[in-house]
Short mmCIF file of C-alpha atoms and ligand atoms in Angstrom, two decimals:
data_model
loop_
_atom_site.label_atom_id
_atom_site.label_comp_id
_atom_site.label_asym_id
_atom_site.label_seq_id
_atom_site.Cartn_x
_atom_site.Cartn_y
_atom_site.Cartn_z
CA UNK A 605 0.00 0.00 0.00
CA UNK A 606 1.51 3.38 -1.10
CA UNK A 607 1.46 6.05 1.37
CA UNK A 608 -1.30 8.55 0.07
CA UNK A 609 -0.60 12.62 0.42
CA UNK A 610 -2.14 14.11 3.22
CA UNK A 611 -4.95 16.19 2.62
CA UNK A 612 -4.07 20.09 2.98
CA UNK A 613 -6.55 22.77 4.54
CA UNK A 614 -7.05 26.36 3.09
CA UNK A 615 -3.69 27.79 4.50
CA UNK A 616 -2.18 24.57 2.26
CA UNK A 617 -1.00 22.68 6.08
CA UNK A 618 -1.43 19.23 5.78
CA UNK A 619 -2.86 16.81 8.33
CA UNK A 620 -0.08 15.10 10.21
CA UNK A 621 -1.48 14.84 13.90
CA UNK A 622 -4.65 13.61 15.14
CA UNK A 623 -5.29 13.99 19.21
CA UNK A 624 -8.43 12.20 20.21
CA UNK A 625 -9.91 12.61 23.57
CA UNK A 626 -11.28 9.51 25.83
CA UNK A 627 -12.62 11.72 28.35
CA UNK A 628 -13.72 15.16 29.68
CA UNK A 629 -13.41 14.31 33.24
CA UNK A 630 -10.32 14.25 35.28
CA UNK A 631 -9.16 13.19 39.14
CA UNK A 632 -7.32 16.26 39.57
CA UNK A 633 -8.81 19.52 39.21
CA UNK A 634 -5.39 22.18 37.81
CA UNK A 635 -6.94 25.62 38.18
CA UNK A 636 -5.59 26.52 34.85
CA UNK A 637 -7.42 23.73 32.83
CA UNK A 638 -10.73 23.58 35.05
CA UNK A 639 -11.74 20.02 33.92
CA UNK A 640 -15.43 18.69 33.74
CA UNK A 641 -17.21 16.86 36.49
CA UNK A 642 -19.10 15.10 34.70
CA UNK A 643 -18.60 13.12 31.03
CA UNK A 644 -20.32 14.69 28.18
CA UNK A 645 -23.47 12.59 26.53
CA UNK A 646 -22.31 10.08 23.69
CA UNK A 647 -19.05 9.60 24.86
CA UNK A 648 -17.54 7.49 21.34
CA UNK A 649 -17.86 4.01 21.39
CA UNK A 650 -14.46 1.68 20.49
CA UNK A 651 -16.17 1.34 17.22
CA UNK A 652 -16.29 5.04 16.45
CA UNK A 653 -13.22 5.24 18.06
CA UNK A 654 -11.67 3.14 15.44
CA UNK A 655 -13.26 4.73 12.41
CA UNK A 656 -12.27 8.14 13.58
CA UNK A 657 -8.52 7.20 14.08
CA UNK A 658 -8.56 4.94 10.71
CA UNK A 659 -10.39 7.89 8.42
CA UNK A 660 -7.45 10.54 10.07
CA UNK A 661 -4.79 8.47 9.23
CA UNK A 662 -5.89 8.05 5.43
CA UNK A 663 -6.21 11.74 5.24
CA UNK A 664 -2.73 11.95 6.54
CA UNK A 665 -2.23 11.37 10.51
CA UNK A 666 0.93 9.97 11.11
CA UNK A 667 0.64 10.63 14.87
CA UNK A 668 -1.88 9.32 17.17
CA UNK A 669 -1.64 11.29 20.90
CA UNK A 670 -4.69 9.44 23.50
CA UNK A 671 -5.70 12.65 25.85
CA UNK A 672 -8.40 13.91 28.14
CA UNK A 673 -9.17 14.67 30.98
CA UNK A 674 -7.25 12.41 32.16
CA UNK A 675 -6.79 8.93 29.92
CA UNK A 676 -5.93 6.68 32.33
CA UNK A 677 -9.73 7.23 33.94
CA UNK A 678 -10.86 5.42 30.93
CA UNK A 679 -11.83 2.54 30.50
CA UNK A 680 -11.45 2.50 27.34
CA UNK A 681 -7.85 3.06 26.72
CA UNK A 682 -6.24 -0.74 26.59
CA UNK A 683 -8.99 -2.06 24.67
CA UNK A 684 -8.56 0.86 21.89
CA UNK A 685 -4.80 0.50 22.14
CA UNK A 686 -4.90 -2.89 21.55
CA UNK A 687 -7.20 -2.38 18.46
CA UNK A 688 -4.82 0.46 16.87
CA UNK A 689 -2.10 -2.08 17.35
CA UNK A 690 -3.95 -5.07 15.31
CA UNK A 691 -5.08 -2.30 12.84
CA UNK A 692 -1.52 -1.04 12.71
CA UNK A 693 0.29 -4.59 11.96
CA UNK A 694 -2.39 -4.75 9.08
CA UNK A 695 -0.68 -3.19 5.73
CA UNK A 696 -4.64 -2.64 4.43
CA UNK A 697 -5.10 -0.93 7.24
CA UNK A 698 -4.84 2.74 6.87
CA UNK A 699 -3.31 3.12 10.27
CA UNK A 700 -0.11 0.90 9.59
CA UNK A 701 0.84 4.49 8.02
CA UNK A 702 0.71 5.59 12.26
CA UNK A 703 4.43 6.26 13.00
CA UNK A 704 3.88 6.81 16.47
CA UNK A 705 0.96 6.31 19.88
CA UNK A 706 1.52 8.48 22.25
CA UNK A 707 -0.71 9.30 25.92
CA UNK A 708 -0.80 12.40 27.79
CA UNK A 709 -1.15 12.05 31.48
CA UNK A 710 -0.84 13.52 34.50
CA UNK A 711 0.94 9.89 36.00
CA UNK A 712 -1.16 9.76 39.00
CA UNK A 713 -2.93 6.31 38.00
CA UNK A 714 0.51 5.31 36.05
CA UNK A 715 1.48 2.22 38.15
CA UNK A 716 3.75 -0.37 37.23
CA UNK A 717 1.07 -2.36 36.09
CA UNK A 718 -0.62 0.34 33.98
CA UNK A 719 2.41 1.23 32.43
CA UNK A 720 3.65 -2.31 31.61
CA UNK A 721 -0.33 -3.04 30.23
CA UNK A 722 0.10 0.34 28.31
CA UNK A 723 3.64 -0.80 26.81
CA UNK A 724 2.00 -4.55 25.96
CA UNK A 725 -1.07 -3.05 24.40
CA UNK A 726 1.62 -1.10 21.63
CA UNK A 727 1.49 2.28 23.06
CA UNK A 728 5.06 4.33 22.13
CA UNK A 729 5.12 7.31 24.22
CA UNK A 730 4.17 8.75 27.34
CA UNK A 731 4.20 12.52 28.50
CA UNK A 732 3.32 13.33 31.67
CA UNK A 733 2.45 16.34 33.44
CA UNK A 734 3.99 17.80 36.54
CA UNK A 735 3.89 21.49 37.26
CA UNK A 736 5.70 22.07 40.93
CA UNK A 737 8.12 19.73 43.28
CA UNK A 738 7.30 21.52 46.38
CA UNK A 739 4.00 20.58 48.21
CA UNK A 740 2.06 23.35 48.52
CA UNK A 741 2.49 24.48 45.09
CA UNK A 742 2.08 21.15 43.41
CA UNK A 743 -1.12 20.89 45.71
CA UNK A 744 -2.01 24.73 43.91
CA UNK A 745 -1.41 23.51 40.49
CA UNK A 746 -3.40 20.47 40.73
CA UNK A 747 -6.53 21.98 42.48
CA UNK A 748 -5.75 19.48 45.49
CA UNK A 749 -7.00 20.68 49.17
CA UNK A 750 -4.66 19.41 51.82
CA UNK A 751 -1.56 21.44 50.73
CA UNK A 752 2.14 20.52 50.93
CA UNK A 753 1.03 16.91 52.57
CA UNK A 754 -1.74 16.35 49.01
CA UNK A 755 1.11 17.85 47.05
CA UNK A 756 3.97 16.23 48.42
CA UNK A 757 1.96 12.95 47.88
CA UNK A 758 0.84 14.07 44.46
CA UNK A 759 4.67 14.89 43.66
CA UNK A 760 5.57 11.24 44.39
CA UNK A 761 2.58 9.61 43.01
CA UNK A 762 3.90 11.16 39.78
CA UNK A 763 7.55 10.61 40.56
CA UNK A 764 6.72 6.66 40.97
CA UNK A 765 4.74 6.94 37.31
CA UNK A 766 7.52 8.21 35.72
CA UNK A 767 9.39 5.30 37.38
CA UNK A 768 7.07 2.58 36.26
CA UNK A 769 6.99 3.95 33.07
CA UNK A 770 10.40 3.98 32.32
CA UNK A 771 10.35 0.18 33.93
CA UNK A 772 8.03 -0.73 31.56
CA UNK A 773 10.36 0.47 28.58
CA UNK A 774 9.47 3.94 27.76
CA UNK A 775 13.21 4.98 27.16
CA UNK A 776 13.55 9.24 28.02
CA UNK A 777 16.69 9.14 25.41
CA UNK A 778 14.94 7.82 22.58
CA UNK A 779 12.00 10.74 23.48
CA UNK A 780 8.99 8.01 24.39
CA UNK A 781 8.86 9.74 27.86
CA UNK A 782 8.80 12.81 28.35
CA UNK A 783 7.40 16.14 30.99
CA UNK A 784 5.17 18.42 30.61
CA UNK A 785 4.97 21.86 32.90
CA UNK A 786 2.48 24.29 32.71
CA UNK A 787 4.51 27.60 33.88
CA UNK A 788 1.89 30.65 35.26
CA UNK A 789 4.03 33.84 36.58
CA UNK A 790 3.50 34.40 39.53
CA UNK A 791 2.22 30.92 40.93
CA UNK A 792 4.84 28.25 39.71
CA UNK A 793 7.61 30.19 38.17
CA UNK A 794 9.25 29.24 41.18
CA UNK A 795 9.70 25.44 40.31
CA UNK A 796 11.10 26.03 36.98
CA UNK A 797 14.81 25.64 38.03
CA UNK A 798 13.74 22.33 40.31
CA UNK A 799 11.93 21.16 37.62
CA UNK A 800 14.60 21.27 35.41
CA UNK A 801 17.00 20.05 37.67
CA UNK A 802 14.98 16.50 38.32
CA UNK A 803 14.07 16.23 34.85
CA UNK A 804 17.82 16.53 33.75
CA UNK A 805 18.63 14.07 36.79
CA UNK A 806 16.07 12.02 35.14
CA UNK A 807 17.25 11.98 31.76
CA UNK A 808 13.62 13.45 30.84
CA UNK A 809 12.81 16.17 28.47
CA UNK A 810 11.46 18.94 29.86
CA UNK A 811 8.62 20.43 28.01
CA UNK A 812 7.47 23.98 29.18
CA UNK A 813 4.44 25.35 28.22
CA UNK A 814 3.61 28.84 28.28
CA UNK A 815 -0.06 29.33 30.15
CA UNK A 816 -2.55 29.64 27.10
CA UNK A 817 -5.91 31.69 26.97
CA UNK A 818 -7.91 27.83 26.32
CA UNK A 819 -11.08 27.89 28.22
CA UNK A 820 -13.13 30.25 29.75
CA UNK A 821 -12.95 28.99 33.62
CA UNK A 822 -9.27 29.73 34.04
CA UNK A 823 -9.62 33.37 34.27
CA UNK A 824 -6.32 33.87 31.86
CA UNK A 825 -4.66 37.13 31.65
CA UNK A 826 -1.70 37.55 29.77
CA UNK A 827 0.48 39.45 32.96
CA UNK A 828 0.33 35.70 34.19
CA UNK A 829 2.05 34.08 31.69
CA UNK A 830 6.11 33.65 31.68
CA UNK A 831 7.17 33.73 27.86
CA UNK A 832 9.48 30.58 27.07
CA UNK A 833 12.30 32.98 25.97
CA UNK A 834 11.77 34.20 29.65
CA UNK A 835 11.72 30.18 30.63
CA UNK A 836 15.21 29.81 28.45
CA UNK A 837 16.67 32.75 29.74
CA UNK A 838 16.13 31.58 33.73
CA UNK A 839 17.39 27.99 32.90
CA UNK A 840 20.59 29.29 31.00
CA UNK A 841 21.54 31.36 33.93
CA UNK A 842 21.57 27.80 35.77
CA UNK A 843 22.84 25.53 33.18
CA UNK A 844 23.67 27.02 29.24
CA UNK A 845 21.77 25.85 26.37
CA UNK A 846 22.48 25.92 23.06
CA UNK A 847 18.99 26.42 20.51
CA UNK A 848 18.19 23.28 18.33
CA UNK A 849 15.23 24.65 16.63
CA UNK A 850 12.01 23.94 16.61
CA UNK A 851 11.24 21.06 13.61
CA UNK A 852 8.38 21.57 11.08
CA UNK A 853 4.94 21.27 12.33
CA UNK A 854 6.36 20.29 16.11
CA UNK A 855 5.03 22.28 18.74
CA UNK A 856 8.26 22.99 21.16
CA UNK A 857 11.62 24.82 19.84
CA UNK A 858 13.92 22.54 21.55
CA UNK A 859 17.32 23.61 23.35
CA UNK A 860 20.01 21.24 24.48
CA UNK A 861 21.84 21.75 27.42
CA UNK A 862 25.75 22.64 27.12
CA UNK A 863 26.97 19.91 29.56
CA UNK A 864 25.69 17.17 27.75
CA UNK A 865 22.30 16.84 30.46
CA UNK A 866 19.80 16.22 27.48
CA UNK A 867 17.39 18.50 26.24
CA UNK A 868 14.46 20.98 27.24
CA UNK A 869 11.22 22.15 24.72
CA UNK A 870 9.67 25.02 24.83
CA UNK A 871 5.64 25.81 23.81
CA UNK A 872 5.34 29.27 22.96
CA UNK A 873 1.96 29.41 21.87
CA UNK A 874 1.65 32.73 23.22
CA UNK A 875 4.66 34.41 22.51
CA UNK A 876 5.57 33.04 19.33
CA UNK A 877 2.28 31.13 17.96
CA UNK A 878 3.06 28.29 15.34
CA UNK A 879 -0.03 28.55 13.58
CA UNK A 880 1.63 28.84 10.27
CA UNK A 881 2.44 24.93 10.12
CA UNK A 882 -0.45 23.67 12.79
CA UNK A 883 -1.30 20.10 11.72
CA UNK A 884 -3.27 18.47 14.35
CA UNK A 885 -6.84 17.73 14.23
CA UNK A 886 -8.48 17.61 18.00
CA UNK A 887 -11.45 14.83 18.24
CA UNK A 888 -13.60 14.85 22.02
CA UNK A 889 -14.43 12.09 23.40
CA UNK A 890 -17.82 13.05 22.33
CA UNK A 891 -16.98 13.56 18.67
CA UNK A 892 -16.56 16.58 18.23
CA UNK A 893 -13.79 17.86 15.87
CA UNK A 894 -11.90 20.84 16.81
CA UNK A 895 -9.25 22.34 13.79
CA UNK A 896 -8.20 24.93 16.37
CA UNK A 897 -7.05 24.64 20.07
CA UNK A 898 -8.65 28.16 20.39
CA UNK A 899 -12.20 27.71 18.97
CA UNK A 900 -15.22 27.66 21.18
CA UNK A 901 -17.01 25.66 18.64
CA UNK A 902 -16.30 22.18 17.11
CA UNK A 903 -18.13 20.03 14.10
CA UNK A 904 -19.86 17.38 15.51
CA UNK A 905 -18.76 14.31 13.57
CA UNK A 906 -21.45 12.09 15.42
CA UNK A 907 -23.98 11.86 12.22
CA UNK A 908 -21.23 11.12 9.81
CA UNK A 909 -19.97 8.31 12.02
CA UNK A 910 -21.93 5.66 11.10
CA UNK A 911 -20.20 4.69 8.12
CA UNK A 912 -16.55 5.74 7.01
CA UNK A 913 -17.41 6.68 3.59
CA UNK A 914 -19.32 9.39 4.99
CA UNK A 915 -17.15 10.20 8.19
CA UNK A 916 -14.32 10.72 5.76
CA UNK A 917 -16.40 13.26 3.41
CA UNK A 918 -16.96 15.27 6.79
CA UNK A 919 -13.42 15.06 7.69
CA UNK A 920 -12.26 15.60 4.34
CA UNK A 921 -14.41 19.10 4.38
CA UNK A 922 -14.02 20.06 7.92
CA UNK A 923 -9.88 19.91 6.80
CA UNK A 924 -10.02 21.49 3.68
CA UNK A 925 -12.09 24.69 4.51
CA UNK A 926 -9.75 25.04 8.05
CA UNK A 927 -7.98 28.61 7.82
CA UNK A 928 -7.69 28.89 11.68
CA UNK A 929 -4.71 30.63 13.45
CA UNK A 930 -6.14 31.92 15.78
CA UNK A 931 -2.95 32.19 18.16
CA UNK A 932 -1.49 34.24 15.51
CA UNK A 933 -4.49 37.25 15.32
CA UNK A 934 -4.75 36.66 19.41
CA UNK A 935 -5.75 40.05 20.29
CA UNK A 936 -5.16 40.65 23.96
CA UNK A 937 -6.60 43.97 23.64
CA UNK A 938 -9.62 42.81 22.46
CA UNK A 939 -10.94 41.26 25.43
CA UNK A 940 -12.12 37.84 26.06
CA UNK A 941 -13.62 35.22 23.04
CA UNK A 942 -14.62 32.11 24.01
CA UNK A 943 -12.90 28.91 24.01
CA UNK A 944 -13.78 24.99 24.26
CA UNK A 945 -12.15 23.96 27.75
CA UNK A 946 -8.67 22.47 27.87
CA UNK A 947 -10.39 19.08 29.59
CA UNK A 948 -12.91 18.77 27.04
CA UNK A 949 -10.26 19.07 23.91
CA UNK A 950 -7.47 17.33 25.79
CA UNK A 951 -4.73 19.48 24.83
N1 SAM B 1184 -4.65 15.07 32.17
C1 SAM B 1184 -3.59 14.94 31.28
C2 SAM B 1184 -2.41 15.81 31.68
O1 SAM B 1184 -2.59 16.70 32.52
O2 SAM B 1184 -1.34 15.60 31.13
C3 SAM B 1184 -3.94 15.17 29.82
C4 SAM B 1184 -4.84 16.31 29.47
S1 SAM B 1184 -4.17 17.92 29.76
C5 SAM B 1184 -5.50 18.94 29.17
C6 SAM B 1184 -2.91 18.03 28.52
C7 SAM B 1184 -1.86 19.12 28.77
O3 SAM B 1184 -2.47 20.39 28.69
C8 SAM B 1184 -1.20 19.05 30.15
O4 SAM B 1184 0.20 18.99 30.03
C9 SAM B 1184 -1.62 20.34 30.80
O5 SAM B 1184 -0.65 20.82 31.68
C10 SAM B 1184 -1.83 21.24 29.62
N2 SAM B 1184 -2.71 22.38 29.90
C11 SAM B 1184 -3.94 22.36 30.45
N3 SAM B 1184 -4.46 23.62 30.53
C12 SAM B 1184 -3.51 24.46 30.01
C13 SAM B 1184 -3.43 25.87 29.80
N4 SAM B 1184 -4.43 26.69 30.11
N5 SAM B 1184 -2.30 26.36 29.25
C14 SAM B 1184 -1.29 25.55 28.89
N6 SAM B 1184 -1.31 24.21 29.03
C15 SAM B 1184 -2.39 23.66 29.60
FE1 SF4 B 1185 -6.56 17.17 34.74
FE2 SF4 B 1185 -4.61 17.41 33.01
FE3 SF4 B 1185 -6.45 19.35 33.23
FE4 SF4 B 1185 -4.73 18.99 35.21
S1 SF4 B 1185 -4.23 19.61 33.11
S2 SF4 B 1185 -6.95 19.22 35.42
S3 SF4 B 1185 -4.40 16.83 35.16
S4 SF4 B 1185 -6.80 17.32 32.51
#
């Protein structure tokens, strides 16, 4: 089977990335995201699942990232990562063109067992969230009452993921595990240099992500958000870095450190939007397609789903009329638009 073209949208960026959602809700509660309490209705069976992920990847896909909420709350995570891998070992199948499966999580469920079921069932990567290593700040982040005791707990509930991750063969050096750190000035700046330091201990890349204006719970204002050049320049102070670029259509400009400690990413979505080669298509766990991170509406690809000839016209469409960027026009001045939450598109 030759490897089709990938469909290209208005602004001629193809489809490379599809990041489906298995669920709204979430066990921890991160001020900045404000996650649901409840699912949504007609949460996506395995089935529709399936067809979603298989239509994506014959429009383009190459990359398959499992979000939420928070995944590992779902039940239906092993089942549908066992599926993509029997799909994926068949060369019909359009997703044996899927180069890579990779989960978001914030590591709190990740135990060894998980991780070694997660490995077995032909998942690639992992990144997983951490924003603070002291207690009462992680306990902040995460929305957790109890303070430094619920965040030094937290901290090593995610510490002992990361362990059982890498125990279960995600290997940090060949970038199949990774971290992910929300920075917000003025609440967590203060963990950047620790986070950097046990990520680098760790062999871990860590990704920083500037606070973005997705959602209208969080309250976002853009006095609370640390630019990643600001990020850079704090971490050289500590330990030099030398820029590595950021590749086409990737979402962090990556920086290695001088002394040979591995690498860190940087999201500037903010300060320096990436718009201009955005190729991921976001799917809810209720079906909903979302071209832009930053739109309040999506297409609900729930009628179309019942056969793939017609989920792929929809798809097909919803792709080629996409001229979003919004990050790009982001007018702070103009006051607030509304956005889908962060929980409910999964990142
Ligand atoms: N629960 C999982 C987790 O936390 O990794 C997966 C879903 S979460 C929505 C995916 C990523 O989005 C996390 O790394 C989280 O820190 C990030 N995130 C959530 N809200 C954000 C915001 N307002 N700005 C920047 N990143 C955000
Ligand atoms: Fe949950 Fe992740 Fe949102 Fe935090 S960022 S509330 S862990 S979905």
């Amino acid at each position: 089977m030759s490897t089709p073209l990938p469909l290209v949208d208005r602004l001629n960026r193809p489809l490379g990335v599809l990041r489906l959602s298995l669920t709204a809700r979430c066990n921890l509660a991160c001020p900045y995201c404000c996650p649901d309490v409840e699912e949504p209705q007609g949460l996506l069976t395995l089935e529709q699942q399936m067809r979603v992920i298989r239509v994506a990847a014959r429009l383009g896909a190459r990359k398959l990232r499992l979000t939420g909420g928070e995944p590992l709350m779902s039940r239906r995570l092993l089942p549908l990562l066992e599926a993509v891998a029997r799909a994926r070992r068949d060369c019909s199948d359009p997703m044996a063109y899927l180069q890579s499966v990779a989960l978001t999580s914030n590591g709190v469920l990740l135990s060894e067992e998980m991780a070694r079921a997660l490995r077995a069932a032909g998942l690639d990567r992992i990144t997983i969230s951490l924003d603070a290593i002291e207690g009462n700040t992680a306990a902040r982040m995460a929305g957790l009452r109890g303070g430094a005791v619920a965040g030094d707990r937290l901290v090593r509930q995610v510490q002992n993921g990361i362990a059982a991750a890498r125990a279960a063969g995600f290997d940090p050096s060949r970038g199949e595990l990774k971290l992910n750190t929300v920075i917000q000035r003025g609440n967590n700046d203060d963990q950047l240099l620790l986070l950097a330091e046990l990520a680098r201990q760790q062999g871990l890349e860590l990704r920083l992500i500037e606070y973005m204006d997705v959602g209208n719970r969080n309250q976002w204002m853009l006095d609370q958000v640390l630019t990643a050049s600001q990020m850079v320049e704090r971490i050289h102070a500590c330990w030099p870095l030398e820029p590595l670029g950021r590749p086409r259509y990737g979402t962090a400009r990556r920086w290695s450190y001088c002394d040979g400690a591995g690498s860190i990413g940087v999201i500037a979505s903010i300060s320096e939007p990436f718009c201009g080669d955005c190729n991921r298509l976001r799917v809810t766990a209720d079906g909903q397609a979302f071209t832009c991170l930053f739109s309040a509406d999506g297409t609900d690809l729930k009628p179309a789903l019942s056969s793939e000839p017609y989920l792929e016209q929809a798809m097909r469409y919803l792709w080629q009329r996409r001229r979003d960027r919004y990050s790009e026009e982001r007018d702070p001045a103009a006051g607030e638009s509304a956005h889908a939450e962060m929980a409910y598109l999964g990142g």
